[in-house]
Amino acid sequence: MKTNKLLKIFLILATISIPSFALRQNEIEPVMHSKIEKVLTVLKKKESNTIRGQEIIRTLDPVFDYALMAKLALSSKTWDSITSAQQKEFTRLFIARLKQSYLDKLDLYNNQKVIYKGVKPYQKGRLQLQTEVIGKDETYKINYNFHNSKNSGNWLIYDVELAGVSIIQTYRQQFAGLLKEKNFDEILIQLREKQPSKAKQS
Amino acid sequence: MNARKIFIIAMMLGYTNTFADTAIENNSTATSIISSSDVNTTNEINTSIGNTASFEEEFGDVNKTAVFDPFSGYNKFMTNVNDKFYKNIADPIATGYAKILPEKARISVNNLIHHLRFPIRLANNLLQFKIKNSAEETGRFVVNTIFGLGGLFDPAKTDLGWERHDEDLGQTLGFYGLPDGPYIVLPILGSSNLRDTVGLVGDTYISPLYSADADNICYKIPQNTYQDVLIGSVEVINKTSLHLGEYDLIKKDALDLYSFLRDAYTQQRRQKIKE
């Protein structure tokens, strides 16, 4: 009886501590393929934006290293110069912003096809999944950059590049520019203000 | 080269890299989703601080990677002018145009414009020794002229899988090592830099869609400035009509529109030159 109980506790603990999702190197392409296709299927559904959005979040959340993205978008130097409360608040607002920004674009989706070009080695032992989206008049290269997260042992996305434009790099430059004119709290206010006004419009 | 391109890119950036949180409409749900991911996030941040140095190397020092922009005063002014032009002229006209002409027809107009720009692409592919691409471009031109009703359709791509290889003189100059030079915002066309502006002048000279030196170059379609403006307007309006609503999304997205357009343009051009 006692061992049984212990075993149960052990099993429960084990289940909790095992990450719900683990992406190994050789799984990047098939997993991303199925996730992107799932997103496209969800987009075609005739559901409300709220339901479709939640489903897409559930599909894609596990492969993105949001925390790292927030820090890199700000640059480590600025990150280290702010308080941990500011870091938390920034991360929360930045992630919400990324998600909202994606939401805004859902309506533009128009049956574009995605082509998978495979996973290639990228800088410093990182990997890049290369894809192409066939648009109305042009083909856009979309690359997902993965790093091997020490925390979880998973490969996670830390940046996305479209036609050579890195989302993190453009944010870094924007924040660096803003920091010349404003202090960090004012930037947080700007990020905060952007959220509700968008929600009203959507 | 084209302002629209940057708009599209910026649009797609948001489109691809983030996730829909459609629940924003319903505020309470949205907050719960975001804050739950926030919990994991903050835990991870505090433990992963050590390994971001290699990422900082990848992205570079923000001050050193900043775009060379000595004319920022003029550029900001012109970005504003272009913004007003888009909002009050290009967008309303393109919206009306899109209502009259079905999308398939507008895509055909777009195909035709690209088709006629063939000399620019061929010359610049050759100048960069891209022989296979030059051959494919020539093949595309022949196939689309004959089987694509003179370029209105793109059977070379849809049936044979021969993609268009966009190359311009700005890229060629970059290929030979010429740096970007200062960032310049052009009227209507938007983001550019000194190198690409010089390239644009060269490309325009050999473009069949612009009358420069029409007496000596036999394939020129417009014969005078009036016709140049007419063709140019159709080009701008047609292109805008295929990307309605995208610019507004970028404006909503960008924390600082000016620096966003500038950096996105610069990154995109550097990547194109590398390829």
mmCIF file of C-alpha atoms in Angstrom, chain A:
data_model
loop_
_atom_site.group_PDB
_atom_site.id
_atom_site.type_symbol
_atom_site.label_atom_id
_atom_site.label_comp_id
_atom_site.label_asym_id
_atom_site.label_seq_id
_atom_site.Cartn_x
_atom_site.Cartn_y
_atom_site.Cartn_z
ATOM 1 C CA MET A 1 0.000 0.000 0.000
ATOM 2 C CA LYS A 2 2.669 2.408 1.059
ATOM 3 C CA THR A 3 4.876 1.749 -1.948
ATOM 4 C CA ASN A 4 1.863 2.127 -4.149
ATOM 5 C CA LYS A 5 1.175 5.531 -2.684
ATOM 6 C CA LEU A 6 4.788 6.554 -3.076
ATOM 7 C CA LEU A 7 4.746 5.352 -6.629
ATOM 8 C CA LYS A 8 1.660 7.421 -7.288
ATOM 9 C CA ILE A 9 3.244 10.518 -5.823
ATOM 10 C CA PHE A 10 6.366 9.862 -7.805
ATOM 11 C CA LEU A 11 4.363 9.478 -11.015
ATOM 12 C CA ILE A 12 2.450 12.666 -10.377
ATOM 13 C CA LEU A 13 5.644 14.575 -9.666
ATOM 14 C CA ALA A 14 7.255 13.120 -12.748
ATOM 15 C CA THR A 15 4.331 14.144 -14.904
ATOM 16 C CA ILE A 16 4.390 17.653 -13.548
ATOM 17 C CA SER A 17 8.087 18.122 -13.984
ATOM 18 C CA ILE A 18 8.256 16.723 -17.521
ATOM 19 C CA PRO A 19 7.683 19.571 -19.917
ATOM 20 C CA SER A 20 4.421 19.089 -21.729
ATOM 21 C CA PHE A 21 6.259 19.611 -24.954
ATOM 22 C CA ALA A 22 9.738 18.650 -26.035
ATOM 23 C CA LEU A 23 11.128 19.493 -29.423
ATOM 24 C CA ARG A 24 14.260 17.634 -30.480
ATOM 25 C CA GLN A 25 16.484 18.750 -33.315
ATOM 26 C CA ASN A 26 15.252 16.177 -35.827
ATOM 27 C CA GLU A 27 11.657 16.960 -34.944
ATOM 28 C CA ILE A 28 11.816 20.655 -35.771
ATOM 29 C CA GLU A 29 10.684 20.376 -39.359
ATOM 30 C CA PRO A 30 7.876 17.819 -38.969
ATOM 31 C CA VAL A 31 6.558 19.483 -35.813
ATOM 32 C CA MET A 32 6.640 22.983 -37.278
ATOM 33 C CA HIS A 33 5.096 21.668 -40.473
ATOM 34 C CA SER A 34 2.160 20.206 -38.599
ATOM 35 C CA LYS A 35 1.827 23.307 -36.412
ATOM 36 C CA ILE A 36 1.815 25.752 -39.310
ATOM 37 C CA GLU A 37 -0.660 23.592 -41.226
ATOM 38 C CA LYS A 38 -2.835 23.449 -38.121
ATOM 39 C CA VAL A 39 -2.794 27.258 -37.903
ATOM 40 C CA LEU A 40 -3.791 27.498 -41.557
ATOM 41 C CA THR A 41 -6.637 25.057 -40.986
ATOM 42 C CA VAL A 42 -7.832 27.022 -37.975
ATOM 43 C CA LEU A 43 -7.743 30.221 -40.023
ATOM 44 C CA LYS A 44 -10.045 28.670 -42.601
ATOM 45 C CA LYS A 45 -12.617 27.760 -39.963
ATOM 46 C CA LYS A 46 -15.738 29.840 -39.788
ATOM 47 C CA GLU A 47 -15.404 30.328 -36.021
ATOM 48 C CA SER A 48 -15.238 33.657 -34.225
ATOM 49 C CA ASN A 49 -11.884 35.387 -33.973
ATOM 50 C CA THR A 50 -11.775 34.682 -30.252
ATOM 51 C CA ILE A 51 -12.036 30.919 -30.656
ATOM 52 C CA ARG A 52 -9.654 30.763 -33.604
ATOM 53 C CA GLY A 53 -7.152 32.932 -31.769
ATOM 54 C CA GLN A 54 -7.128 30.772 -28.675
ATOM 55 C CA GLU A 55 -6.651 27.661 -30.739
ATOM 56 C CA ILE A 56 -3.725 29.190 -32.599
ATOM 57 C CA ILE A 57 -2.127 30.269 -29.348
ATOM 58 C CA ARG A 58 -2.382 26.777 -27.950
ATOM 59 C CA THR A 59 -0.782 25.420 -31.114
ATOM 60 C CA LEU A 60 2.168 27.766 -31.327
ATOM 61 C CA ASP A 61 2.915 28.841 -27.756
ATOM 62 C CA PRO A 62 5.124 25.852 -26.884
ATOM 63 C CA VAL A 63 7.675 26.462 -29.639
ATOM 64 C CA PHE A 64 8.436 30.097 -28.879
ATOM 65 C CA ASP A 65 10.918 31.308 -26.283
ATOM 66 C CA TYR A 66 8.982 34.435 -25.391
ATOM 67 C CA ALA A 67 11.144 35.327 -22.424
ATOM 68 C CA LEU A 68 14.295 35.335 -24.479
ATOM 69 C CA MET A 69 12.600 37.269 -27.278
ATOM 70 C CA ALA A 70 11.522 40.000 -24.884
ATOM 71 C CA LYS A 71 15.005 40.348 -23.486
ATOM 72 C CA LEU A 72 16.711 40.345 -26.887
ATOM 73 C CA ALA A 73 14.191 42.826 -28.307
ATOM 74 C CA LEU A 74 15.278 45.249 -25.635
ATOM 75 C CA SER A 75 18.994 44.275 -25.808
ATOM 76 C CA SER A 76 20.688 42.710 -22.792
ATOM 77 C CA LYS A 77 22.364 45.978 -21.876
ATOM 78 C CA THR A 78 19.071 47.800 -21.400
ATOM 79 C CA TRP A 79 17.573 44.698 -19.817
ATOM 80 C CA ASP A 80 20.250 44.628 -17.138
ATOM 81 C CA SER A 81 19.791 48.320 -16.420
ATOM 82 C CA ILE A 82 16.130 48.093 -15.425
ATOM 83 C CA THR A 83 14.568 46.722 -12.265
ATOM 84 C CA SER A 84 13.157 43.224 -12.101
ATOM 85 C CA ALA A 85 9.658 44.671 -11.761
ATOM 86 C CA GLN A 86 10.204 46.591 -14.970
ATOM 87 C CA GLN A 87 11.546 43.433 -16.622
ATOM 88 C CA LYS A 88 8.420 41.530 -15.677
ATOM 89 C CA GLU A 89 6.116 44.283 -16.822
ATOM 90 C CA PHE A 90 8.003 44.713 -20.084
ATOM 91 C CA THR A 91 7.940 40.992 -20.813
ATOM 92 C CA ARG A 92 4.216 40.836 -20.172
ATOM 93 C CA LEU A 93 3.479 43.821 -22.411
ATOM 94 C CA PHE A 94 5.864 42.746 -25.143
ATOM 95 C CA ILE A 95 4.415 39.241 -25.380
ATOM 96 C CA ALA A 96 0.901 40.632 -25.443
ATOM 97 C CA ARG A 97 2.011 42.947 -28.198
ATOM 98 C CA LEU A 98 3.454 40.153 -30.333
ATOM 99 C CA LYS A 99 0.257 38.182 -29.969
ATOM 100 C CA GLN A 100 -1.960 41.162 -30.677
ATOM 101 C CA SER A 101 0.086 42.062 -33.714
ATOM 102 C CA TYR A 102 -0.490 38.590 -35.105
ATOM 103 C CA LEU A 103 -4.184 38.764 -34.345
ATOM 104 C CA ASP A 104 -4.478 41.957 -36.340
ATOM 105 C CA LYS A 105 -3.160 40.199 -39.418
ATOM 106 C CA LEU A 106 -5.463 37.192 -39.321
ATOM 107 C CA ASP A 107 -7.957 38.881 -41.591
ATOM 108 C CA LEU A 108 -5.359 39.320 -44.296
ATOM 109 C CA TYR A 109 -4.883 35.585 -44.648
ATOM 110 C CA ASN A 110 -6.007 34.531 -48.059
ATOM 111 C CA ASN A 111 -5.171 30.878 -48.698
ATOM 112 C CA GLN A 112 -1.476 31.492 -49.229
ATOM 113 C CA LYS A 113 0.544 28.315 -49.589
ATOM 114 C CA VAL A 114 3.552 27.527 -47.397
ATOM 115 C CA ILE A 115 6.555 25.623 -48.761
ATOM 116 C CA TYR A 116 9.051 23.994 -46.368
ATOM 117 C CA LYS A 117 12.703 24.255 -47.342
ATOM 118 C CA GLY A 118 14.176 22.298 -44.458
ATOM 119 C CA VAL A 119 16.260 22.983 -41.349
ATOM 120 C CA LYS A 120 19.713 24.470 -41.933
ATOM 121 C CA PRO A 121 22.548 25.148 -39.488
ATOM 122 C CA TYR A 122 22.561 28.768 -38.399
ATOM 123 C CA GLN A 123 24.832 30.965 -36.314
ATOM 124 C CA LYS A 124 26.672 29.510 -33.338
ATOM 125 C CA GLY A 125 25.158 26.061 -33.403
ATOM 126 C CA ARG A 126 21.647 27.335 -33.783
ATOM 127 C CA LEU A 127 19.208 26.159 -36.429
ATOM 128 C CA GLN A 128 16.992 27.822 -38.970
ATOM 129 C CA LEU A 129 13.800 26.440 -40.432
ATOM 130 C CA GLN A 130 13.336 27.968 -43.868
ATOM 131 C CA THR A 131 9.909 28.365 -45.422
ATOM 132 C CA GLU A 132 8.364 30.289 -48.269
ATOM 133 C CA VAL A 133 4.918 31.796 -48.466
ATOM 134 C CA ILE A 134 3.429 32.195 -51.918
ATOM 135 C CA GLY A 135 1.641 35.541 -51.948
ATOM 136 C CA LYS A 136 -0.501 37.167 -54.610
ATOM 137 C CA ASP A 137 2.358 38.741 -56.491
ATOM 138 C CA GLU A 138 5.480 37.648 -54.689
ATOM 139 C CA THR A 139 7.066 34.845 -52.730
ATOM 140 C CA TYR A 140 8.207 35.692 -49.213
ATOM 141 C CA LYS A 141 10.938 33.843 -47.382
ATOM 142 C CA ILE A 142 10.096 33.233 -43.755
ATOM 143 C CA ASN A 143 12.805 31.787 -41.532
ATOM 144 C CA TYR A 144 12.298 30.595 -37.974
ATOM 145 C CA ASN A 145 15.463 30.703 -35.889
ATOM 146 C CA PHE A 146 15.767 28.079 -33.154
ATOM 147 C CA HIS A 147 18.136 27.802 -30.237
ATOM 148 C CA ASN A 148 18.698 24.876 -27.931
ATOM 149 C CA SER A 149 17.233 26.136 -24.681
ATOM 150 C CA LYS A 150 19.395 25.166 -21.718
ATOM 151 C CA ASN A 151 16.417 25.470 -19.410
ATOM 152 C CA SER A 152 14.221 22.931 -21.055
ATOM 153 C CA GLY A 153 16.520 21.050 -23.406
ATOM 154 C CA ASN A 154 14.139 21.944 -26.221
ATOM 155 C CA TRP A 155 14.688 23.736 -29.455
ATOM 156 C CA LEU A 156 12.740 26.971 -29.254
ATOM 157 C CA ILE A 157 12.195 29.909 -31.591
ATOM 158 C CA TYR A 158 13.931 33.144 -30.605
ATOM 159 C CA ASP A 159 13.505 35.132 -33.829
ATOM 160 C CA VAL A 160 11.602 35.118 -37.098
ATOM 161 C CA GLU A 161 12.934 36.646 -40.287
ATOM 162 C CA LEU A 162 10.823 37.695 -43.203
ATOM 163 C CA ALA A 163 12.616 38.441 -46.461
ATOM 164 C CA GLY A 164 15.745 39.066 -44.448
ATOM 165 C CA VAL A 165 14.097 41.322 -41.873
ATOM 166 C CA SER A 166 14.452 40.092 -38.315
ATOM 167 C CA ILE A 167 11.605 40.954 -35.989
ATOM 168 C CA ILE A 168 13.949 41.105 -33.004
ATOM 169 C CA GLN A 169 16.419 43.357 -34.790
ATOM 170 C CA THR A 170 13.714 45.870 -35.776
ATOM 171 C CA TYR A 171 12.457 45.959 -32.191
ATOM 172 C CA ARG A 172 15.973 46.451 -30.865
ATOM 173 C CA GLN A 173 16.464 49.450 -33.092
ATOM 174 C CA GLN A 174 13.071 50.902 -32.241
ATOM 175 C CA PHE A 175 13.611 50.548 -28.494
ATOM 176 C CA ALA A 176 17.128 51.968 -28.761
ATOM 177 C CA GLY A 177 15.702 54.957 -30.622
ATOM 178 C CA LEU A 178 12.889 55.440 -28.131
ATOM 179 C CA LEU A 179 15.283 55.255 -25.189
ATOM 180 C CA LYS A 180 17.095 58.297 -26.506
ATOM 181 C CA GLU A 181 13.921 60.340 -26.089
ATOM 182 C CA LYS A 182 12.148 58.678 -23.185
ATOM 183 C CA ASN A 183 12.918 56.885 -19.959
ATOM 184 C CA PHE A 184 11.938 53.262 -19.532
ATOM 185 C CA ASP A 185 8.735 53.945 -17.618
ATOM 186 C CA GLU A 186 7.510 56.143 -20.435
ATOM 187 C CA ILE A 187 8.155 53.287 -22.879
ATOM 188 C CA LEU A 188 6.144 50.966 -20.657
ATOM 189 C CA ILE A 189 3.337 53.519 -20.724
ATOM 190 C CA GLN A 190 3.497 53.640 -24.518
ATOM 191 C CA LEU A 191 3.327 49.839 -24.715
ATOM 192 C CA ARG A 192 0.422 49.803 -22.292
ATOM 193 C CA GLU A 193 -1.485 52.464 -24.182
ATOM 194 C CA LYS A 194 -1.165 50.619 -27.456
ATOM 195 C CA GLN A 195 -3.044 47.587 -26.145
ATOM 196 C CA PRO A 196 -6.549 48.826 -25.299
ATOM 197 C CA SER A 197 -6.845 51.142 -28.295
ATOM 198 C CA LYS A 198 -6.167 48.176 -30.540
ATOM 199 C CA ALA A 199 -8.669 46.029 -28.756
ATOM 200 C CA LYS A 200 -11.352 48.596 -29.357
ATOM 201 C CA GLN A 201 -10.646 48.698 -33.044
ATOM 202 C CA SER A 202 -10.657 44.959 -33.597
#
